[in-house]
Coordinates of C-alpha atoms (C1' of nucleotides) in Angstrom, one line a residue:
Chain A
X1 CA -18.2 -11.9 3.1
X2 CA -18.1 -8.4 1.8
X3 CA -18.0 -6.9 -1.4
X4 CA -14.9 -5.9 -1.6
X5 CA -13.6 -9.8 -0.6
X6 CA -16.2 -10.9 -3.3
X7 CA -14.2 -9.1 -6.1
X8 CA -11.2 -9.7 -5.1
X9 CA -12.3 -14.1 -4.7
X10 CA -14.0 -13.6 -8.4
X11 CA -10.7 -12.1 -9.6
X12 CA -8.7 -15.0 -8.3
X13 CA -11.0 -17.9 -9.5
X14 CA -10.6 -16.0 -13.0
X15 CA -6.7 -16.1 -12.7
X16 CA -6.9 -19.6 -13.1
X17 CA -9.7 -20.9 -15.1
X18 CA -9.5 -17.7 -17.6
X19 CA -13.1 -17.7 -18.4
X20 CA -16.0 -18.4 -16.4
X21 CA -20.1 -18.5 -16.3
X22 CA -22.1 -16.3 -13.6
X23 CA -24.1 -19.5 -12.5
X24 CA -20.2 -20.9 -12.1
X25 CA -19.3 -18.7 -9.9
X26 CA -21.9 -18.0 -8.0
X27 CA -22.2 -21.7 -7.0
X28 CA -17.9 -21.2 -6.3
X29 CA -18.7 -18.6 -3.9
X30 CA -22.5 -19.9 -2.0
X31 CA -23.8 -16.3 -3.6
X32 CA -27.1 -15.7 -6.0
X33 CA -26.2 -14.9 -9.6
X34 CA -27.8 -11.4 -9.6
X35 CA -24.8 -10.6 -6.9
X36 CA -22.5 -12.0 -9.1
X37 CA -23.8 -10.0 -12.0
X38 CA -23.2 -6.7 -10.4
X39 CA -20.1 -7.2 -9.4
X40 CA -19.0 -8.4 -12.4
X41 CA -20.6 -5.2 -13.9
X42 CA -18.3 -3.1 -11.9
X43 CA -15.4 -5.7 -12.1
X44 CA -15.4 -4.6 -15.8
X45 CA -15.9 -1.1 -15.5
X46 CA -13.0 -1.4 -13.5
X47 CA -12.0 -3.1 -16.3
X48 CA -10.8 -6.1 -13.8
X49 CA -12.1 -8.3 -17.0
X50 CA -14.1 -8.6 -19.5
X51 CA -18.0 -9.1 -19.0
X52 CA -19.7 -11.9 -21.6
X53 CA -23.1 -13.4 -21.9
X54 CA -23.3 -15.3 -19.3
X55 CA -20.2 -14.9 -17.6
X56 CA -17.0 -12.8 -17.7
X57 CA -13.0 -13.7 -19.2
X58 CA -9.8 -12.5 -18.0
X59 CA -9.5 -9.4 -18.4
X60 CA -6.1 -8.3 -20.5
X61 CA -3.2 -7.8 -18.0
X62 CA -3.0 -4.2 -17.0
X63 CA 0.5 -2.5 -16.8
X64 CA 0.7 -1.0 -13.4
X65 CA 4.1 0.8 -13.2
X66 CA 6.4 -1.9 -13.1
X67 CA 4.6 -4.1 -15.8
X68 CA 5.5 -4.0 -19.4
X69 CA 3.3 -3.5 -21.9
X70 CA 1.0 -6.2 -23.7
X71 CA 3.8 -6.6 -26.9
X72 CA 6.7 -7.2 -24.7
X73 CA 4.6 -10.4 -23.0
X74 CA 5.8 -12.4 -25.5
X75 CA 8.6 -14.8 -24.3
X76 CA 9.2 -14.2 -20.9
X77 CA 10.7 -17.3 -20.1
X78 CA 12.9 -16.5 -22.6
X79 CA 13.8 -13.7 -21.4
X80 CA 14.2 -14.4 -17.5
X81 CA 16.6 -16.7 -18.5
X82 CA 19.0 -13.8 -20.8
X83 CA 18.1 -11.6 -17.4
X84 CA 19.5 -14.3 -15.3
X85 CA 22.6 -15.2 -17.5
X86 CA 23.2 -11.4 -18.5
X87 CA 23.6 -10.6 -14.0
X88 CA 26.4 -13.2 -13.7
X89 CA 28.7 -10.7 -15.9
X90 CA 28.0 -8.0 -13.1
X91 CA 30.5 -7.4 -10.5
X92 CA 30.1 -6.2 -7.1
X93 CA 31.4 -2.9 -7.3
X94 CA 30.6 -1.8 -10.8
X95 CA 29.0 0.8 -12.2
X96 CA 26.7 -0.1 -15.5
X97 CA 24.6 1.2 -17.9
X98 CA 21.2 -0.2 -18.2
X99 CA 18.2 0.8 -20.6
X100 CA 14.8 0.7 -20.9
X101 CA 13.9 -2.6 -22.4
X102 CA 11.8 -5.5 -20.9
X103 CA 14.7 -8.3 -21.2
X104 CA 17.1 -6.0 -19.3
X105 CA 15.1 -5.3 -16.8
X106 CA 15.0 -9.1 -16.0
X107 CA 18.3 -8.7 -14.7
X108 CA 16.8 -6.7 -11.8
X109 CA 15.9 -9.5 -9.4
X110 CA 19.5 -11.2 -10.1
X111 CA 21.8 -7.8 -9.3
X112 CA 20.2 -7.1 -6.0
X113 CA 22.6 -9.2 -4.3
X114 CA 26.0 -8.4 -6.1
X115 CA 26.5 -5.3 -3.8
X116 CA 27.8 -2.7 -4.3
X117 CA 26.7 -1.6 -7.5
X118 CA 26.1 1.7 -9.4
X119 CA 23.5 1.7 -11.9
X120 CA 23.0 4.8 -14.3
X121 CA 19.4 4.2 -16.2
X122 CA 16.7 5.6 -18.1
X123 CA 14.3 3.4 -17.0
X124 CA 11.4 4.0 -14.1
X125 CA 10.6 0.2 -13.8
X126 CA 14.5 -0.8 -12.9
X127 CA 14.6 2.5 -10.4
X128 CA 11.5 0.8 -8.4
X129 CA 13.2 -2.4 -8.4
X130 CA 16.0 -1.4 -6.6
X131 CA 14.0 1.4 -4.2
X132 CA 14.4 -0.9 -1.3
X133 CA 17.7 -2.1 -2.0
X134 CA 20.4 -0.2 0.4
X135 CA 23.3 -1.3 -1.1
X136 CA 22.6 -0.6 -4.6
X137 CA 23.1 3.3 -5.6
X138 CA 21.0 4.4 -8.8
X139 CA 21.9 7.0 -11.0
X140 CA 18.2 8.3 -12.9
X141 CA 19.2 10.0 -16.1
X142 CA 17.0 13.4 -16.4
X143 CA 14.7 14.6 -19.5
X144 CA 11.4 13.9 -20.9
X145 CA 9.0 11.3 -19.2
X146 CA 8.4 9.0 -22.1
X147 CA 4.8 7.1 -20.4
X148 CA 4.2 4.4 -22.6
X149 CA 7.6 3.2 -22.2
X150 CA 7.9 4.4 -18.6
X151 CA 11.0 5.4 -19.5
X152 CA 13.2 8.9 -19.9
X153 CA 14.2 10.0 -23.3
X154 CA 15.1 13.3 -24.9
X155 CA 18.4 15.1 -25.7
X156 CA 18.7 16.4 -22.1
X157 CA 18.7 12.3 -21.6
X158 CA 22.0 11.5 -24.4
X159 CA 23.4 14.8 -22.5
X160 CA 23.4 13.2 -19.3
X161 CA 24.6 9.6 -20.5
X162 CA 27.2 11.5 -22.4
X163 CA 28.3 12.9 -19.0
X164 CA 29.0 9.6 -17.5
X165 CA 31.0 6.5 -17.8
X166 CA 30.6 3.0 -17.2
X167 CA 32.2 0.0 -17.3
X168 CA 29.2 -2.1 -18.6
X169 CA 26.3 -1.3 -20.5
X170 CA 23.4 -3.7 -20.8
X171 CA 21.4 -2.5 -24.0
X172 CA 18.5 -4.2 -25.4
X173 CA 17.3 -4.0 -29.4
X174 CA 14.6 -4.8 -31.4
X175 CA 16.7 -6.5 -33.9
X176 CA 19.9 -8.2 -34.7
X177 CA 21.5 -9.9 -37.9
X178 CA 24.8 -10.2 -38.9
X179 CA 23.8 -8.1 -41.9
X180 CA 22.8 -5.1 -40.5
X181 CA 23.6 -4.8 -37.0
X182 CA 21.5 -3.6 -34.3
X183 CA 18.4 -2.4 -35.2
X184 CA 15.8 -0.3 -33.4
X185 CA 11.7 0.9 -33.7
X186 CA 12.2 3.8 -31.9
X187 CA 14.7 6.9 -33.0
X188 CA 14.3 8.2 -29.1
X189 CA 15.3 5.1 -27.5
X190 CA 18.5 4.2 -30.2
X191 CA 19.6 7.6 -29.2
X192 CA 20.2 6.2 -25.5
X193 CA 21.1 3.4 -26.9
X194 CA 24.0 4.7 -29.0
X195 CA 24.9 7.1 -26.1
X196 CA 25.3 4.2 -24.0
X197 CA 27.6 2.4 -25.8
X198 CA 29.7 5.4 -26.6
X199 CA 30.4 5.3 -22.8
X200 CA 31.0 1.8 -21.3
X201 CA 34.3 -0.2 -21.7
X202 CA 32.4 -3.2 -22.6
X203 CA 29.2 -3.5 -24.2
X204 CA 26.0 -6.3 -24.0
X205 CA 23.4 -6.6 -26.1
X206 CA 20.6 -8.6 -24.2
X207 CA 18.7 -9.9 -26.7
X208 CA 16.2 -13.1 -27.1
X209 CA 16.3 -15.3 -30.0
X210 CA 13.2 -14.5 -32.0
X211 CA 14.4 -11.0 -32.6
X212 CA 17.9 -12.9 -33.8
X213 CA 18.0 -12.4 -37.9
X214 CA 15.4 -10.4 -37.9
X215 CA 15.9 -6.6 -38.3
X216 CA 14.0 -3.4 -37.5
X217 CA 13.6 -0.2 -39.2
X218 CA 15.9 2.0 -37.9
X219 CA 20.1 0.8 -37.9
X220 CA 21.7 2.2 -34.7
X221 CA 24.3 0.6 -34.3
X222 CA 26.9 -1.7 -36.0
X223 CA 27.9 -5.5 -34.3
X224 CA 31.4 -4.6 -33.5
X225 CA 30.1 -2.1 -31.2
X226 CA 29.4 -4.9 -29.1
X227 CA 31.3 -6.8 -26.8
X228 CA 29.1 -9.8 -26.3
X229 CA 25.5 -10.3 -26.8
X230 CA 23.7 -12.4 -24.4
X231 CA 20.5 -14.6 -25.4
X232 CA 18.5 -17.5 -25.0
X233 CA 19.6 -21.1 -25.7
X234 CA 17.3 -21.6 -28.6
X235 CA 19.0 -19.3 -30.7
X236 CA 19.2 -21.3 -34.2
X237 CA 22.7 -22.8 -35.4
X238 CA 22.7 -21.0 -38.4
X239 CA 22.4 -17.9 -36.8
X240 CA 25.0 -18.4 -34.1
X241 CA 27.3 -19.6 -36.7
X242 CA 26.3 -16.1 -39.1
X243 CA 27.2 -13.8 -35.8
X244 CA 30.5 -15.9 -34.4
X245 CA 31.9 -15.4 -38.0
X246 CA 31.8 -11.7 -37.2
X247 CA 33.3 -12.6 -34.4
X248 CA 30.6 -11.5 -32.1
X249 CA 31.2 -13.3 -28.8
X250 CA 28.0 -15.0 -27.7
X251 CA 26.5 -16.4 -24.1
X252 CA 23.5 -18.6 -24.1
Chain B
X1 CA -4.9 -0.7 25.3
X2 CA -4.4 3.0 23.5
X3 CA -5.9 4.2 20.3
X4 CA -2.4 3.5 18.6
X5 CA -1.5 0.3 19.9
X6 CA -5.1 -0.6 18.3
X7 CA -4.7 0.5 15.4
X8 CA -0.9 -1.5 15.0
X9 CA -3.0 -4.6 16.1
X10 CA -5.6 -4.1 13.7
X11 CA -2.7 -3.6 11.1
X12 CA -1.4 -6.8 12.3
X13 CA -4.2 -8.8 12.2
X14 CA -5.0 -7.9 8.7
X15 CA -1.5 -8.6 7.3
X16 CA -2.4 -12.1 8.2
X17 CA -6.3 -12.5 7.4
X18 CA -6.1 -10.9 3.8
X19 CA -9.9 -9.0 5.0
X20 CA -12.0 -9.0 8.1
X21 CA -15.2 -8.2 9.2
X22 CA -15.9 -5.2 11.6
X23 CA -17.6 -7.6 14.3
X24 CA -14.3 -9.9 13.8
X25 CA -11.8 -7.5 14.8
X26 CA -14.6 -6.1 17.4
X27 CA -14.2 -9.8 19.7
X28 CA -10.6 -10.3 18.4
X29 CA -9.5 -7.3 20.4
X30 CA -12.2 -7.7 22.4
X31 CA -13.6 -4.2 22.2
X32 CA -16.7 -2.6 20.4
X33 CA -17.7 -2.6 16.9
X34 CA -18.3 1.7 16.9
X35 CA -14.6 1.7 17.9
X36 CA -13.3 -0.2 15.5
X37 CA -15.7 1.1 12.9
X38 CA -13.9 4.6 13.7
X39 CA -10.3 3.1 13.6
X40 CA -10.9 1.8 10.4
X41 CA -11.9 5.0 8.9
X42 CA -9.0 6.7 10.4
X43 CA -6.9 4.0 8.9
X44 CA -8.6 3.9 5.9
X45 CA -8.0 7.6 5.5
X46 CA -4.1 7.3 6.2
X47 CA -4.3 5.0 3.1
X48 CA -3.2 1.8 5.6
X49 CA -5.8 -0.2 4.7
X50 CA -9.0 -0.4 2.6
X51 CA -12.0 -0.3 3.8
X52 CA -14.8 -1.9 3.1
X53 CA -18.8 -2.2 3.8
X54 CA -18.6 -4.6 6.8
X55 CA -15.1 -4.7 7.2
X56 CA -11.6 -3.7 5.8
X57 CA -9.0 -5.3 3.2
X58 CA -5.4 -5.0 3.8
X59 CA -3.8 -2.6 1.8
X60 CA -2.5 -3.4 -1.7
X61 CA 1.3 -2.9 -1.7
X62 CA 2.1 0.2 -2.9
X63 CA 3.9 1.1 -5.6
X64 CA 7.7 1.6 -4.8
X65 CA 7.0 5.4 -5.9
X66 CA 3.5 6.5 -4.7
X67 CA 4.1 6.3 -0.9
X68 CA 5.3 9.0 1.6
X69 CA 7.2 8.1 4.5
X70 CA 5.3 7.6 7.8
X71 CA 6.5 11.0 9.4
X72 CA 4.7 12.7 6.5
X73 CA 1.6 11.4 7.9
X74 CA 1.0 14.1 10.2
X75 CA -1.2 16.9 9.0
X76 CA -2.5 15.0 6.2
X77 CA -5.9 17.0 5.7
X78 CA -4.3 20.5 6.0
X79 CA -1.6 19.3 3.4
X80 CA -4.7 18.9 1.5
X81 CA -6.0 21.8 1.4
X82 CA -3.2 23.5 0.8
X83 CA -2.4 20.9 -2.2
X84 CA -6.3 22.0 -3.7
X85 CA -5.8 25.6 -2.9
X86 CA -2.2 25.9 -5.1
X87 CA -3.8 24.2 -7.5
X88 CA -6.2 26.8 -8.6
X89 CA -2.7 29.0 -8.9
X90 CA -2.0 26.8 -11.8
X91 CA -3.8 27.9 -15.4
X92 CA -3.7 25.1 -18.5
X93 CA -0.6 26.1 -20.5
X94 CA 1.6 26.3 -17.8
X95 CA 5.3 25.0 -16.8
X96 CA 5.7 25.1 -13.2
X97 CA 8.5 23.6 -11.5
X98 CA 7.3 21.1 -8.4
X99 CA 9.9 19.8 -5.8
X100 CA 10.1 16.9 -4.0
X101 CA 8.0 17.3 -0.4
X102 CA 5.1 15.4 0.6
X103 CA 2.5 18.9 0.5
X104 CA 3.5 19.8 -3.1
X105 CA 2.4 16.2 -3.8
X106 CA -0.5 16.7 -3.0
X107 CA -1.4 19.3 -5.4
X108 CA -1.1 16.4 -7.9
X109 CA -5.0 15.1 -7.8
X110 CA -6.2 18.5 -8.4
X111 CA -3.2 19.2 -11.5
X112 CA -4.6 16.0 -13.5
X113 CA -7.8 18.6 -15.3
X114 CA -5.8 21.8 -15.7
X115 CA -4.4 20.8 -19.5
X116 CA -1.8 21.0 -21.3
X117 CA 0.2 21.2 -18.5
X118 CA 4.1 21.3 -18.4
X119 CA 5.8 19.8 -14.9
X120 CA 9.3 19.7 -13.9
X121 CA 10.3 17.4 -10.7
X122 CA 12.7 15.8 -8.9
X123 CA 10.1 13.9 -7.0
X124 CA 9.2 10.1 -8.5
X125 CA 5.7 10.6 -6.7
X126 CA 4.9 13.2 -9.3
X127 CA 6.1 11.6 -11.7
X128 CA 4.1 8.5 -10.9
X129 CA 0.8 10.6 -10.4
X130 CA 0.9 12.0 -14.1
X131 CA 1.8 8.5 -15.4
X132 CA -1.3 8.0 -16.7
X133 CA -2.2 11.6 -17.7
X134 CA -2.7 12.3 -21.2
X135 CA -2.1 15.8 -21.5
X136 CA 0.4 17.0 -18.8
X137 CA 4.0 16.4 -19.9
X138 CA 6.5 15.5 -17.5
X139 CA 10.5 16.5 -17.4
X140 CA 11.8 14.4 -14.7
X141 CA 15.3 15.8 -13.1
X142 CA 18.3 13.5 -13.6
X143 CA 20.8 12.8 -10.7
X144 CA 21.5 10.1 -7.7
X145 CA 18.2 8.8 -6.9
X146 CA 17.4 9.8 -2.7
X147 CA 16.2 6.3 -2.1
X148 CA 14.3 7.7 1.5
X149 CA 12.7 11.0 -0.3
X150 CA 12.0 9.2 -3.3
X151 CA 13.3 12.0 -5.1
X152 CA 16.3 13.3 -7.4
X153 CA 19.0 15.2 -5.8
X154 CA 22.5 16.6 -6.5
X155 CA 24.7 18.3 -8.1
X156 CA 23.6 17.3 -11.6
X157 CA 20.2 18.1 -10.6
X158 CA 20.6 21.4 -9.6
X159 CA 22.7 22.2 -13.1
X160 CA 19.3 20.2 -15.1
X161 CA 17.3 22.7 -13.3
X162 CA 19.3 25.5 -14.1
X163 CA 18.5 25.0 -17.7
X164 CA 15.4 25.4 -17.5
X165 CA 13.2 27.8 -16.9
X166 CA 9.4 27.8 -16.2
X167 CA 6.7 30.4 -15.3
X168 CA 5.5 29.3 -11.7
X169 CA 7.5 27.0 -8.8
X170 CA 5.7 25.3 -6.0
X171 CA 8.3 24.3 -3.4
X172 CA 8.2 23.1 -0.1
X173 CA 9.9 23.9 3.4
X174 CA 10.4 22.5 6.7
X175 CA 10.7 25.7 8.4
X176 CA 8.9 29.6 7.7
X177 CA 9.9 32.5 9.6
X178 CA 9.6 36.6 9.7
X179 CA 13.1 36.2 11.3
X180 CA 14.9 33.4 9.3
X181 CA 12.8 32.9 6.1
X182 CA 12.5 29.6 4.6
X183 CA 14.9 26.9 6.5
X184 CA 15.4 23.3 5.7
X185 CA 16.4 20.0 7.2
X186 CA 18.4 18.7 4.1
X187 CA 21.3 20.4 1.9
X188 CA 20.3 18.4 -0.8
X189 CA 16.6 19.5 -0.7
X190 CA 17.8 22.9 -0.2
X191 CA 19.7 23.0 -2.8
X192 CA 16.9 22.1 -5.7
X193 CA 14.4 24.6 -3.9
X194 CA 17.1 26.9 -4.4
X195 CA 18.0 26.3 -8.1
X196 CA 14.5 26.4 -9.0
X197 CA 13.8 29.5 -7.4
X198 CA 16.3 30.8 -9.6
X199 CA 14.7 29.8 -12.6
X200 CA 11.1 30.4 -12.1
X201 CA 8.7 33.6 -12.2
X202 CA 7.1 33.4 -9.6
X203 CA 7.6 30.8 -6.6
X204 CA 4.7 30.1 -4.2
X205 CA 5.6 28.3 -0.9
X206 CA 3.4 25.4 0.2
X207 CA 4.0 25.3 4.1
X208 CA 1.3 24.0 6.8
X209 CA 0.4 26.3 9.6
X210 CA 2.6 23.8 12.0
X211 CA 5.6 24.9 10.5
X212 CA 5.0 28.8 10.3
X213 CA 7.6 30.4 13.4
X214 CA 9.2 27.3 13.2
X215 CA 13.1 27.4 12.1
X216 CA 14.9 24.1 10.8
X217 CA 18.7 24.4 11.0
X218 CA 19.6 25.4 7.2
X219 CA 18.6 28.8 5.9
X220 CA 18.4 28.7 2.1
X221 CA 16.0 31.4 1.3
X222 CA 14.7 34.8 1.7
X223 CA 11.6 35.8 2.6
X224 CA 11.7 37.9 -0.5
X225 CA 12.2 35.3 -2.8
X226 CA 8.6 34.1 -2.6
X227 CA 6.3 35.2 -4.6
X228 CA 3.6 34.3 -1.9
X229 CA 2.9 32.0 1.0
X230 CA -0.1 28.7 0.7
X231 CA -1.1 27.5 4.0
X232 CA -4.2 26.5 5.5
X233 CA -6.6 28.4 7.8
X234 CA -5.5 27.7 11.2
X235 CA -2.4 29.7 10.6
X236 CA -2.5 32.1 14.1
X237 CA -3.4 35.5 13.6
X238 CA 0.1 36.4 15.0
X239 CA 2.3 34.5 12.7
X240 CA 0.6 35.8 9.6
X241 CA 0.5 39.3 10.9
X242 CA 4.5 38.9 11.3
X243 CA 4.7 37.9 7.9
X244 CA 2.6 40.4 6.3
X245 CA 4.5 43.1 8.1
X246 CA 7.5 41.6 5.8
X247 CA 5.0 42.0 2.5
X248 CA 4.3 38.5 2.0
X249 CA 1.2 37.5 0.2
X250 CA -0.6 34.8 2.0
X251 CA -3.1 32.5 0.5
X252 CA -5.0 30.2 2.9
Chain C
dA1 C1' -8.7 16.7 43.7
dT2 C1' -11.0 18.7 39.9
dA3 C1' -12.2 20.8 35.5
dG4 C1' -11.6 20.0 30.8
dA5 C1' -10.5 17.1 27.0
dA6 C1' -10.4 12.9 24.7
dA7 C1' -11.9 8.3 23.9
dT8 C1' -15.4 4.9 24.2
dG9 C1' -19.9 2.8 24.0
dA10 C1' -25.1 2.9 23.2
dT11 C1' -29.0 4.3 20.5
dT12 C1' -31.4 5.7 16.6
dA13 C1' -32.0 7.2 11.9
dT14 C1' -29.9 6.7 7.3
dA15 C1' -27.1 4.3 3.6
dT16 C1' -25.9 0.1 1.3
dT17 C1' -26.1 -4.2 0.0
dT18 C1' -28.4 -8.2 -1.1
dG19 C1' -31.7 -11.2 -3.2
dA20 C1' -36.2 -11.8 -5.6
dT21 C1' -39.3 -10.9 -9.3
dC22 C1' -40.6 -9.7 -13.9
dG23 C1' -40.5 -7.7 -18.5
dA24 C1' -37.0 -6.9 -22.1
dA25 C1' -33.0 -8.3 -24.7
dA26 C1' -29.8 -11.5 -26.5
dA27 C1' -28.1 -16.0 -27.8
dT28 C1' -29.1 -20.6 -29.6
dG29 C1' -30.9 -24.1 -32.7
dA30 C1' -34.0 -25.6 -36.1
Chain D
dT1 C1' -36.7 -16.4 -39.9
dC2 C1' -38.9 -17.7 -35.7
dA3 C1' -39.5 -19.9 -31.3
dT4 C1' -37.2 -21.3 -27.2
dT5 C1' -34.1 -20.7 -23.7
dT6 C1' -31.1 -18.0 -21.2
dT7 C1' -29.3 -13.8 -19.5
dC8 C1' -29.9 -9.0 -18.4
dG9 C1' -31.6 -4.7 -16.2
dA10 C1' -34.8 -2.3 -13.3
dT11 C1' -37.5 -2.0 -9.3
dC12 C1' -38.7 -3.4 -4.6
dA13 C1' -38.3 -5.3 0.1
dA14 C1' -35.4 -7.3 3.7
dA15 C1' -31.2 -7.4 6.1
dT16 C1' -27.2 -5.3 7.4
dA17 C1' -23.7 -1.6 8.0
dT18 C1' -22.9 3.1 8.8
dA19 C1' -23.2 8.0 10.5
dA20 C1' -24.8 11.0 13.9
dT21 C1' -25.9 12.1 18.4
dC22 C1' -25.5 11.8 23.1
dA23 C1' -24.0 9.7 27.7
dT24 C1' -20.3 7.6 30.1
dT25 C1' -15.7 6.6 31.1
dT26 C1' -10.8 7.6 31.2
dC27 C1' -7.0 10.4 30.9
dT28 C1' -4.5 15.0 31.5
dA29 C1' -2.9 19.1 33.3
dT30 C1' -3.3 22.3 36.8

DNA sequence: ATAGAAATGATTATATTTGATCGAAAATGA
DNA sequence: TCATTTTCGATCAAATATAATCATTTCTAT
């Protein structure tokens, strides 16, 4: 067994146990611990995990380019499920908006069969998802490479939205409360946001229940901008019953 | 059995076995290790698989963005060179415009020290090379997204690149002659080498020595419009006499 | 058919990798 | 804090893989 294989074995065994002792794995892979010590010295220079006395943990997961960031781990069943529910509201044949948040993105795997479809984004992750789908044309708004969000922002970027039209938009926030509306962290991505809605017919706000009540710093848009928002089913009765009195329509 | 029906059995075999040993694929195919040993390295090299002390590891799956299409595989190391030798055209401070072909790309490696750095492209590649980049700031062109290029084309492309307007543009060509100039295979390519002539200083042409004479079917540029030619060294004598006579600069 | 080119295989010298040993450093428990 | 135990890092020798060189075979074009 090579060295190469070795890493990649001592990688999987730490996928599952997340923590692990040299002497463990060693024994695991019928190799002498001082083996198993170098390669876990360059496993973590590699920063492949994290190297310990005596052993080595998971390392943190690393966002390659279709991964999100560590924050947006949070609730990812949660959010596969909006993805799913949020894909049944796409035709075959329509064009939609989608932006740059984790939860939309879960729609991805759902829309590649509901062909054709149009789909104008901001977002690098959701053009690789489709990259090897024929029937599914992709429409990459233009401007400045935003890297931590893997995303394209700017006022080239609201220009270009502003060019287009949709007949859904799929728009995620950061929070949501009957109170104030939708609320966002970041002024560059509630511009695309706003431009967004300004030019679909219909408007969804994917959104999981955690972030329901809650609100963010920046107010970018108002509730009856919206045409339905889409979430999880643990979204508290109070809260449901705050939003349906504004009449927001909701799917859970 | 050929040298390329080996190396598509190799292939094979390792999309099944994860890794393998040298000696394994040696009395799989039932040929010797020193053979294999240099098919590897050639594969290896064409980035088709990884290899290893004692053996080879299939490749990981590339990213949806990072990979060129198999007929750019041809000419690899003089694309190389020519990548390294634009390069050192570029000075930190820079905005240079880069389009979409596979030897502009690989000026990318050799981009990732000169900083700040300012980069305009149409081509997700680039974009995907910089990702991780600190210091070099990336505009990516809006437009339909050219699933088989893996690039940015159109007409809204061409009117993003309009508005701009940067001091140096490395652009590629399938086709370099005294008699016809620069000639393409694609109207849509042409048409973004075109607007970013337009908008740039100086343009350099990145064109290997195999496509110097050579015409494609689309004229869409002058010989005059280039600032100067990047090639490698095996350029004949001939050819670059042809195109000095037309007082072209020729780096190589 | 034959010269030249390319591919293959064998041999040897060089590189890497592996495992062992031992002194130094770090963790553990009183 | 100190002593004990464990782990770590460096150096060395053995095993193994590789690169380089050359001879042989196979293919190609005239």
């Amino acid at each position: 067994m090579g060295f190469q294989e070795r890493k990649r074995q001592i990688l999987k065994l730490l996928d599952k146990q997340e923590s692990m002792e040299v002497q463990e794995i060693a024994d695991a892979l019928g190799i002498s611990a001082i083996t198993i010590r170098r390669d876990l010295q360059q496993l973590s220079e590699e920063e492949l995990l994290i190297r310990t006395h005596g052993g080595a943990m998971k390392a943190p997961p690393k966002s390659p380019f279709t991964a999100f960031a560590d924050k947006e781990n949070v609730a990812v069943a949660r959010k596969k499920q909006i993805g799913k529910l949020a894909a049944t509201l796409v035709k075959p044949g329509d064009t939609i908006f989608m932006d740059c948040g984790s939860t939309v993105f879960t729609m991805c795997p759902h829309l590649k069969h509901i062909t054709p479809l149009r789909i104008i984004t901001n977002s690098l992750p959701i053009v690789a998802a489709f990259m090897e789908v024929e029937d599914i044309h992709v429409n990459l708004i233009g401007g400045e490479l935003d890297k931590q969000r893997k995303a394209i922002h700017g006022e080239r970027a609201v220009k270009h939205i502003e060019s287009y039209h949709a007949a859904k938009a799929f728009i995620g926030a950061d929070g949501l409360s009957a109170r104030n509306g939708l609320t966002a962290f970041s002024e560059t991505e509630a511009g695309i946001s706003r431009a967004m809605i300004a030019s679909a017919n219909a408007v969804y706000l994917l959104c999981d229940s955690t972030k329901i009540g809650k609100d963010s710093y920046l107010k970018f848009a108002p509730l009856s901008d919206i045409t339905a928002l889409v979430t999880d089913p643990e979204l508290p009765a109070t809260q449901a019953a705050a939003l349906k009195k504004k009449e927001l329509k909701i799917y859970s």
